[in-house]
XYZ file of C-alpha atoms in Angstrom:
556
model
C 5.603 16.758 9.608
C 8.080 15.205 12.478
C 11.216 13.322 11.523
C 9.643 10.071 12.576
C 6.624 10.517 10.620
C 8.738 11.568 7.418
C 10.753 8.454 8.014
C 7.814 6.097 8.211
C 6.452 7.549 4.906
C 9.817 7.327 3.166
C 10.355 3.734 4.651
C 6.922 2.856 3.632
C 7.318 4.170 0.118
C 10.443 2.109 -0.449
C 8.688 -0.826 1.167
C 5.565 -0.379 -1.237
C 7.961 -0.264 -4.294
C 9.458 -3.511 -3.065
C 6.335 -5.076 -2.890
C 4.886 -3.813 -5.979
C 8.010 -5.010 -7.799
C 7.805 -8.458 -6.046
C 4.200 -8.759 -6.965
C 4.956 -7.619 -10.956
C 7.918 -10.232 -11.127
C 6.068 -13.098 -9.274
C 2.794 -12.447 -11.312
C 4.617 -12.178 -14.423
C 6.261 -15.457 -14.038
C 3.164 -17.191 -12.586
C 1.548 -15.777 -15.752
C 4.044 -17.193 -18.017
C 3.784 -20.539 -16.458
C 0.154 -20.691 -16.455
C 0.032 -20.186 -20.295
C 2.158 -23.569 -20.247
C -0.260 -25.069 -17.889
C -3.324 -24.212 -19.695
C -2.099 -26.079 -22.660
C -2.041 -29.383 -20.302
C -5.099 -28.816 -18.124
C -8.779 -29.285 -18.447
C -11.166 -26.557 -16.851
C -12.184 -29.297 -14.352
C -8.595 -29.875 -13.103
C -8.043 -26.131 -12.579
C -11.325 -25.778 -10.626
C -10.014 -28.372 -8.400
C -6.827 -26.678 -8.046
C -8.528 -23.514 -7.185
C -10.557 -25.425 -4.264
C -7.130 -26.644 -2.651
C -5.663 -23.095 -3.037
C -8.564 -21.926 -1.107
C -8.249 -24.538 1.667
C -4.518 -23.485 1.838
C -5.293 -19.726 1.954
C -7.945 -20.334 4.651
C -5.667 -22.252 6.996
C -3.210 -19.504 6.595
C -5.624 -16.740 7.072
C -7.320 -18.034 10.024
C -4.049 -18.974 11.854
C -2.122 -15.595 11.259
C -4.257 -12.676 10.089
C -5.480 -11.255 12.901
C -2.021 -11.423 14.659
C -0.304 -9.766 11.501
C -2.719 -6.972 11.798
C -2.497 -6.421 15.475
C 1.228 -6.302 15.579
C 1.152 -3.720 12.709
C -0.619 -1.327 15.223
C 2.133 -1.516 17.911
C 3.199 1.914 18.973
C 6.840 2.628 18.554
C 8.459 2.325 22.042
C 10.623 5.175 23.134
C 11.742 3.867 26.613
C 14.709 1.582 27.474
C 13.710 -1.754 28.636
C 13.408 -2.121 32.415
C 12.328 -5.519 32.869
C 13.053 -9.063 31.607
C 16.506 -11.057 30.942
C 19.309 -8.807 30.546
C 19.959 -10.074 26.967
C 16.572 -8.489 25.802
C 16.327 -5.405 27.801
C 17.116 -3.098 25.186
C 14.268 -1.649 22.984
C 14.812 -3.435 19.601
C 15.436 -6.849 21.108
C 12.760 -6.546 23.242
C 9.878 -5.570 20.642
C 11.329 -8.375 18.419
C 11.046 -11.141 21.038
C 7.369 -10.006 21.751
C 6.438 -10.341 18.058
C 8.352 -13.467 17.936
C 6.592 -14.989 20.835
C 3.046 -13.989 19.571
C 3.873 -15.399 16.042
C 4.157 -18.958 17.669
C 0.257 -18.737 18.352
C -0.152 -18.945 14.540
C 2.361 -21.859 14.322
C 0.503 -23.826 16.843
C -3.088 -22.951 15.306
C -1.577 -24.378 11.792
C -1.882 -27.976 12.353
C -5.275 -27.889 14.007
C -6.786 -25.690 11.444
C -5.057 -27.832 8.530
C -6.707 -31.117 9.872
C -10.059 -29.539 10.540
C -10.452 -27.971 6.858
C -9.002 -31.080 5.343
C -11.644 -33.304 7.107
C -14.244 -30.928 6.173
C -13.171 -30.870 2.271
C -13.344 -34.508 2.068
C -16.511 -34.717 3.873
C -18.060 -32.040 1.398
C -16.234 -33.194 -1.978
C -18.541 -34.580 -4.583
C -18.042 -37.956 -6.183
C -16.412 -36.302 -9.263
C -13.817 -34.385 -7.121
C -12.843 -37.556 -5.159
C -12.391 -39.647 -8.322
C -9.584 -37.275 -9.324
C -6.195 -39.327 -9.306
C -3.921 -38.563 -6.286
C -6.562 -36.196 -4.622
C -5.752 -37.558 -1.122
C -1.980 -37.204 -1.639
C -2.326 -33.754 -3.008
C -4.370 -32.777 0.083
C -2.015 -34.218 2.327
C 0.816 -32.248 0.565
C -1.104 -29.154 0.531
C -1.563 -29.560 4.323
C 2.095 -30.269 4.968
C 3.058 -27.368 2.914
C 0.665 -24.942 4.734
C 2.123 -26.058 8.106
C 5.542 -25.598 6.739
C 4.880 -22.119 5.500
C 3.448 -20.777 8.868
C 7.053 -22.139 10.534
C 8.413 -18.813 8.815
C 5.976 -16.524 10.531
C 8.469 -15.658 13.413
C 10.994 -14.289 10.650
C 8.080 -12.715 8.860
C 6.933 -10.529 11.865
C 10.298 -9.460 12.632
C 11.102 -8.473 9.086
C 7.834 -6.530 8.967
C 8.376 -4.909 12.235
C 11.820 -3.656 11.279
C 10.565 -2.947 7.531
C 13.050 -5.160 6.101
C 10.958 -5.337 2.752
C 13.867 -6.381 0.717
C 14.194 -9.484 2.615
C 10.528 -10.208 2.133
C 10.758 -9.384 -1.632
C 13.714 -11.962 -1.773
C 12.015 -14.659 0.150
C 8.536 -14.569 -1.709
C 10.166 -14.076 -5.088
C 12.415 -17.138 -4.692
C 9.680 -19.143 -3.417
C 7.433 -18.268 -6.176
C 10.090 -19.087 -8.865
C 10.399 -22.350 -7.259
C 6.790 -23.186 -7.193
C 6.243 -22.224 -10.753
C 9.188 -24.334 -11.988
C 8.330 -27.326 -10.037
C 4.481 -27.079 -11.124
C 5.291 -26.607 -14.665
C 8.244 -29.412 -14.717
C 5.823 -32.047 -12.943
C 2.977 -31.245 -15.377
C 5.168 -31.386 -18.526
C 6.756 -34.669 -17.271
C 3.356 -36.275 -16.745
C 2.294 -35.366 -20.140
C 5.430 -36.704 -21.873
C 5.345 -39.878 -19.836
C 1.657 -40.380 -20.303
C 0.786 -40.038 -16.589
C -2.427 -38.661 -15.127
C -1.437 -37.221 -11.809
C -4.326 -35.080 -11.348
C -3.528 -31.740 -9.093
C -0.533 -33.391 -7.707
C 2.039 -31.040 -9.632
C 0.129 -27.984 -7.812
C 0.805 -29.575 -4.393
C 4.543 -30.367 -5.164
C 4.878 -26.827 -6.346
C 3.131 -25.457 -3.053
C 5.538 -27.662 -1.094
C 8.653 -26.241 -2.745
C 7.178 -22.832 -1.985
C 7.125 -23.309 1.711
C 10.542 -24.730 1.819
C 12.151 -21.944 0.099
C 10.210 -19.332 2.014
C 11.699 -20.743 5.262
C 15.284 -21.164 3.836
C 15.610 -17.522 2.783
C 13.850 -16.216 5.930
C 15.778 -18.193 8.567
C 18.916 -17.745 6.470
C 18.888 -13.789 7.029
C 16.748 -13.462 10.366
C 18.810 -16.240 12.339
C 21.941 -13.937 11.707
C 20.190 -10.726 12.782
C 18.781 -12.468 16.015
C 22.280 -13.372 17.189
C 23.449 -9.821 16.674
C 20.491 -7.949 18.179
C 20.009 -10.295 21.115
C 16.754 -11.957 20.836
C 15.584 -15.502 20.019
C 13.519 -17.089 17.054
C 12.019 -19.491 19.749
C 9.638 -18.190 22.475
C 11.442 -16.839 25.458
C 10.257 -14.829 28.599
C 10.258 -11.010 28.092
C 9.040 -9.674 31.244
C 7.408 -10.929 34.732
C 4.934 -7.834 34.990
C 1.681 -9.797 34.891
C -0.277 -6.607 34.046
C 1.839 -6.359 30.987
C 2.436 -9.931 29.733
C 0.507 -13.379 29.666
C 2.658 -16.294 30.678
C 5.735 -13.593 30.815
C 5.554 -14.399 26.873
C 2.640 -12.545 25.144
C 2.446 -8.715 25.440
C -1.296 -8.290 26.816
C -2.515 -5.494 24.783
C -1.613 -6.721 21.439
C -2.803 -10.404 22.273
C -6.239 -8.900 23.446
C -6.350 -6.910 20.176
C -5.887 -9.752 18.228
C -8.385 -11.676 19.808
C -10.965 -8.900 19.161
C -9.671 -9.060 15.474
C -9.860 -12.722 15.086
C -13.620 -13.091 14.464
C -13.630 -9.905 12.225
C -10.779 -11.331 10.237
C -12.855 -14.642 9.772
C -15.823 -12.812 8.551
C -13.605 -10.665 6.114
C -12.135 -13.770 5.002
C -15.243 -15.482 4.147
C -16.482 -12.261 2.278
C -13.204 -12.246 0.376
C -13.190 -15.890 -0.549
C -16.880 -16.087 -0.623
C -17.120 -16.276 -4.425
C -15.014 -19.488 -4.400
C -17.037 -21.011 -1.875
C -20.547 -20.127 -3.604
C -19.213 -21.366 -7.208
C -17.827 -24.486 -5.452
C -21.259 -25.329 -3.972
C -23.596 -24.310 -6.820
C -21.760 -24.839 -10.108
C -19.837 -27.780 -11.736
C -16.241 -28.288 -12.040
C -16.052 -26.897 -15.590
C -17.617 -23.658 -14.380
C -15.373 -23.339 -11.350
C -12.333 -23.725 -13.881
C -13.648 -21.020 -16.155
C -14.209 -18.801 -13.013
C -10.965 -19.454 -11.640
C -9.244 -18.444 -14.844
C -11.198 -15.240 -15.381
C -10.841 -14.238 -11.659
C -6.839 -15.045 -11.633
C -6.492 -12.709 -14.743
C -9.136 -10.288 -13.766
C -7.169 -9.632 -10.306
C -3.678 -9.361 -11.664
C -3.696 -5.594 -11.302
C -5.408 -5.877 -7.808
C -2.689 -8.251 -6.643
C 0.586 -6.644 -8.473
C -0.476 -2.960 -7.553
C -3.147 -2.525 -5.243
C -2.523 -5.355 -2.726
C 1.355 -4.162 -1.921
C 0.020 -0.521 -1.490
C -2.744 -1.846 0.946
C -0.383 -3.866 3.038
C 2.237 -1.088 3.347
C -0.472 1.708 3.826
C -1.847 -0.372 6.966
C 1.359 0.128 8.503
C 1.709 3.652 7.456
C -1.533 4.650 8.870
C -0.847 2.582 12.111
C 2.693 4.337 12.707
C 1.530 8.008 11.694
C -1.641 7.830 13.906
C 0.252 6.164 16.722
C 3.169 8.601 16.701
C 0.810 11.614 16.884
C 1.179 12.667 20.536
C -1.704 14.840 20.799
C -4.854 13.382 18.935
C -8.049 14.977 19.126
C -11.152 13.769 20.788
C -13.648 16.004 19.439
C -16.911 14.381 19.749
C -19.186 14.433 16.683
C -22.970 13.002 16.826
C -23.600 9.963 14.944
C -19.989 9.581 13.975
C -17.022 7.702 15.624
C -15.824 9.942 18.272
C -13.222 7.656 19.735
C -9.714 8.386 18.770
C -7.435 5.566 17.677
C -6.860 2.741 20.076
C -3.185 2.765 20.507
C -1.107 0.003 21.749
C 1.797 1.559 23.836
C 4.105 -0.024 26.164
C 4.047 2.943 28.595
C 0.753 2.458 30.632
C 1.434 5.504 32.870
C -0.368 7.890 30.829
C -3.634 7.722 29.463
C -4.941 9.396 26.293
C -7.292 11.728 28.351
C -4.474 12.505 30.428
C -2.171 13.661 27.664
C -4.852 16.250 26.562
C -4.456 19.854 28.117
C -7.244 22.233 28.148
C -10.353 22.003 25.880
C -10.122 19.174 23.356
C -12.386 20.938 21.027
C -10.093 23.714 20.358
C -7.149 21.330 19.415
C -6.141 21.438 15.763
C -5.396 17.909 14.247
C -1.957 16.590 14.829
C 0.649 16.410 12.221
C 0.148 12.642 12.128
C -3.459 13.040 11.475
C -2.873 15.362 8.670
C -0.260 13.232 6.889
C -2.530 10.215 7.081
C -5.199 12.357 5.567
C -2.986 13.477 2.691
C -1.593 10.160 2.061
C -5.187 8.773 1.939
C -6.313 11.432 -0.387
C -3.444 10.913 -2.705
C -3.886 6.929 -2.907
C -7.796 7.567 -3.684
C -7.296 10.127 -6.276
C -4.536 7.719 -8.065
C -7.092 4.939 -7.668
C -9.817 6.851 -9.365
C -7.549 7.426 -12.494
C -6.651 4.021 -12.627
C -10.314 3.007 -12.339
C -11.336 5.077 -15.283
C -8.823 3.371 -17.583
C -9.639 -0.047 -16.187
C -13.463 0.081 -16.372
C -13.323 2.048 -19.803
C -10.727 -0.061 -21.834
C -10.842 -3.157 -19.873
C -14.071 -4.765 -20.919
C -13.014 -4.274 -24.602
C -9.293 -5.431 -24.314
C -9.838 -8.410 -21.794
C -11.465 -10.794 -24.133
C -9.320 -10.142 -26.962
C -6.187 -10.764 -24.884
C -7.637 -13.750 -23.248
C -8.109 -15.305 -26.721
C -4.415 -15.339 -27.537
C -2.867 -16.102 -24.071
C -5.253 -18.924 -22.875
C -6.292 -20.403 -26.274
C -9.586 -20.826 -27.948
C -10.569 -23.688 -25.389
C -10.977 -20.890 -22.853
C -12.849 -18.435 -24.856
C -15.904 -18.732 -22.885
C -14.084 -16.962 -19.944
C -13.832 -13.774 -21.915
C -17.112 -12.312 -21.237
C -16.705 -13.178 -17.478
C -13.264 -11.398 -17.610
C -15.080 -8.332 -19.241
C -17.510 -8.026 -16.257
C -14.670 -8.558 -13.868
C -13.084 -5.306 -15.091
C -16.079 -3.383 -13.428
C -15.277 -5.043 -9.953
C -11.547 -4.419 -9.911
C -11.934 -0.820 -8.697
C -14.140 -1.665 -5.838
C -11.490 -4.209 -4.901
C -8.978 -1.336 -4.760
C -11.045 1.230 -3.034
C -12.215 -1.254 -0.309
C -8.615 -2.380 0.199
C -7.281 1.087 1.044
C -10.438 2.070 3.134
C -10.174 -1.001 5.278
C -6.439 -0.570 5.775
C -7.337 2.746 7.298
C -9.996 1.141 9.376
C -7.934 -1.824 10.687
C -5.281 0.668 11.743
C -7.351 3.168 13.970
C -10.505 1.182 15.095
C -10.737 0.254 18.654
C -12.121 -3.093 19.675
C -15.539 -1.765 20.122
C -15.740 -0.333 16.699
C -14.329 -3.726 15.273
C -16.891 -5.526 16.881
C -19.362 -3.135 15.185
C -17.747 -3.438 11.941
C -17.834 -7.417 12.256
C -21.666 -7.113 12.850
C -21.934 -5.362 9.632
C -19.688 -7.653 7.717
C -21.998 -10.646 8.855
C -24.757 -8.810 7.584
C -22.964 -8.287 4.260
C -21.940 -11.642 4.135
C -25.611 -12.797 4.616
C -26.683 -10.384 1.664
C -23.971 -11.823 -0.505
C -24.760 -15.407 -0.022
C -28.598 -14.677 -0.790
C -27.730 -12.603 -3.938
C -25.033 -15.477 -4.939
C -27.756 -18.154 -4.345
C -30.165 -16.027 -6.513
C -28.065 -15.311 -9.356
C -26.336 -18.853 -9.583
C -29.403 -21.032 -8.759
C -32.403 -19.229 -9.692
C -31.553 -17.130 -12.607
C -28.318 -19.201 -13.735
C -26.269 -16.356 -14.643
C -23.373 -18.322 -13.833
C -19.794 -16.733 -13.190
C -21.166 -13.216 -14.305
C -23.730 -13.448 -11.843
C -21.154 -14.275 -9.093
C -18.932 -11.143 -10.025
C -22.167 -9.066 -9.787
C -22.789 -10.376 -6.450
C -19.317 -9.792 -5.468
C -19.725 -6.007 -6.579
C -22.852 -5.354 -4.595
C -20.966 -6.981 -1.475
C -17.974 -4.823 -2.133
C -19.831 -1.439 -2.527
C -21.657 -2.116 0.769
C -18.207 -2.638 2.650
C -17.016 0.557 0.826
C -19.992 2.669 2.050
C -19.389 1.421 5.602
C -15.488 1.893 5.677
C -16.032 5.502 4.116
C -18.556 6.285 6.634
C -16.132 5.462 9.298
C -13.046 7.067 7.737
C -14.854 10.379 7.348
C -16.284 10.211 10.915
C -12.869 9.560 12.457
C -11.184 12.362 10.539
C -14.122 14.635 11.574
C -13.667 13.806 15.095
C -9.896 14.560 14.805
C -10.798 18.107 13.523
C -10.138 17.681 9.731
C -12.587 16.588 6.902
C -12.412 14.453 3.913
C -14.886 14.758 1.338
C -15.574 12.785 -1.848
C -14.714 15.767 -4.117
C -11.100 15.676 -2.685
C -10.585 12.111 -4.139
C -12.635 11.851 -7.512
C -10.849 12.499 -10.824
C -11.736 15.870 -12.258
C -14.586 16.302 -14.810
C -12.197 16.578 -17.773
C -10.731 13.088 -17.144
C -14.294 11.784 -16.610
C -15.642 13.610 -19.673
C -12.959 12.136 -22.080
C -13.480 8.773 -20.520
C -17.288 8.865 -21.525
C -16.307 9.651 -25.156
C -13.739 6.924 -25.255
C -16.177 4.408 -23.838
C -18.509 5.420 -26.428
C -16.176 5.122 -29.313
C -15.081 1.607 -28.110
C -18.624 0.544 -28.044
C -19.123 1.380 -31.696
C -15.669 -0.013 -32.464
C -16.649 -3.443 -30.799
C -19.393 -3.923 -33.510
C -16.753 -4.247 -36.417
C -14.306 -6.644 -34.451
C -13.465 -9.926 -35.809
C -11.064 -10.963 -33.044
C -7.950 -10.426 -35.009
C -4.697 -8.766 -33.874
C -5.600 -5.573 -35.691
C -8.678 -5.441 -33.203
C -6.198 -5.888 -30.243
C -3.769 -3.199 -31.681
C -6.535 -0.487 -32.156
C -7.768 -1.176 -28.534
C -4.594 -1.118 -26.796
C -3.425 2.339 -28.800
C -6.745 3.830 -27.555
C -6.275 2.729 -23.998
C -2.631 4.013 -24.041
C -3.570 7.302 -25.372
C -6.281 7.681 -22.772
C -3.863 6.892 -20.002
C -1.241 9.496 -21.259
C -3.984 12.185 -21.464
C -5.168 11.466 -17.871
């Protein structure tokens, strides 16, 4: 393993640790605040707040996600700058200015998307939603908060490029704390004073989040930009029209981002499709129950799996881009194209860099490091998935009874089913992180076509389970699981085909837990099934389940 690859893995490991700690801290704080809010909110208000949250997430995703992914795939430049103004000719400042310039595309898209999605929301909202007090004011505040949050994008991309994970943790944790405090304070004040503010407290909290995020990011990155010689506003980088568009935007990254945009949109529809379907086919009360169950059910995914996925996307991109001799061994029926690399050096193509017969080359260090990293994560995910699926369905309803109160007891059975969905979320996340790091634009278009087919299947299955069979939130979780399984199969086929083309193999046996862990898990699941028959919902039942789950986790 080269020094560069070792440094990438070490910094990414530290970054993943920062992000995991950030997620744990922010989710723990959010969890505590939610326990207060649930005592003051009805399922209907929680359902509407989840709709506005979906609105906010959608604007942000369509504005910035494809740019973020493409920027993470930039290859590290090893040449001194030879073009552009003198103040940004060195490598670090030129690279920083390039990502800053590109980030302003997201900033400009924000207002247009916010207005469009807000108009669609008002047009499609039912009378029960429009009758909620201060709904329009809340929607305006969410729109402004979303646009303000996008103003921090120039700072975010620089921090991501330079692996300033500590800054990101500081900014997001401070912003999350502000949002929680403001939301909780306004809800409690409204309750004490007898005011019915509807979902306005959530809008106030989101506004505070966006404001603090900008303050922390700009407070740090502004000083860095002055020292390193780049600007946080768009500046010309080079006059070479073959490399840059309008002397501002690095052409290969911009092209890749455009190719990723449609694919990112489909991915968002698949990820948030459950929120869309339940908003269309169920009442506000059911939406609130599902929102509660999914929020609690996805805590592990957001605290642990999501930070690992985000950092892994950067790890795969850097390891595979830094491998100077990728193999292009063709394989029938599989992906025989090497990773599409974005490089500032256009004088040498991938084919020119290969000497002799590519079929005889061994996989490079970057390929082997990426494969080893992927296997380690998948094996760890397998062990965690055993604990979640075996212990989770028993312990989740018991915990929910105490943390949310008896008014939300109907969400317990939904949360139990959700435990079977969490491992699929984790597995799909890490596999798609690999795909997004190495897939060529042509392969991304193929993936988009498949994801379109998966989204159609998800919509049909969701309609059947919700409308025809009336399975409610449980049916929606099942439809999500089927959709996620199809995405996993496609990504697994791509990853194994890619590695095979690079001269190495990846088998499912390499990633699965051993038979001993699986056998013990079957015994534990059987014992818990018998134990549940005698449960009365008391603290003793919860203690027994936690003890059994902890023991099983230690044995693994």
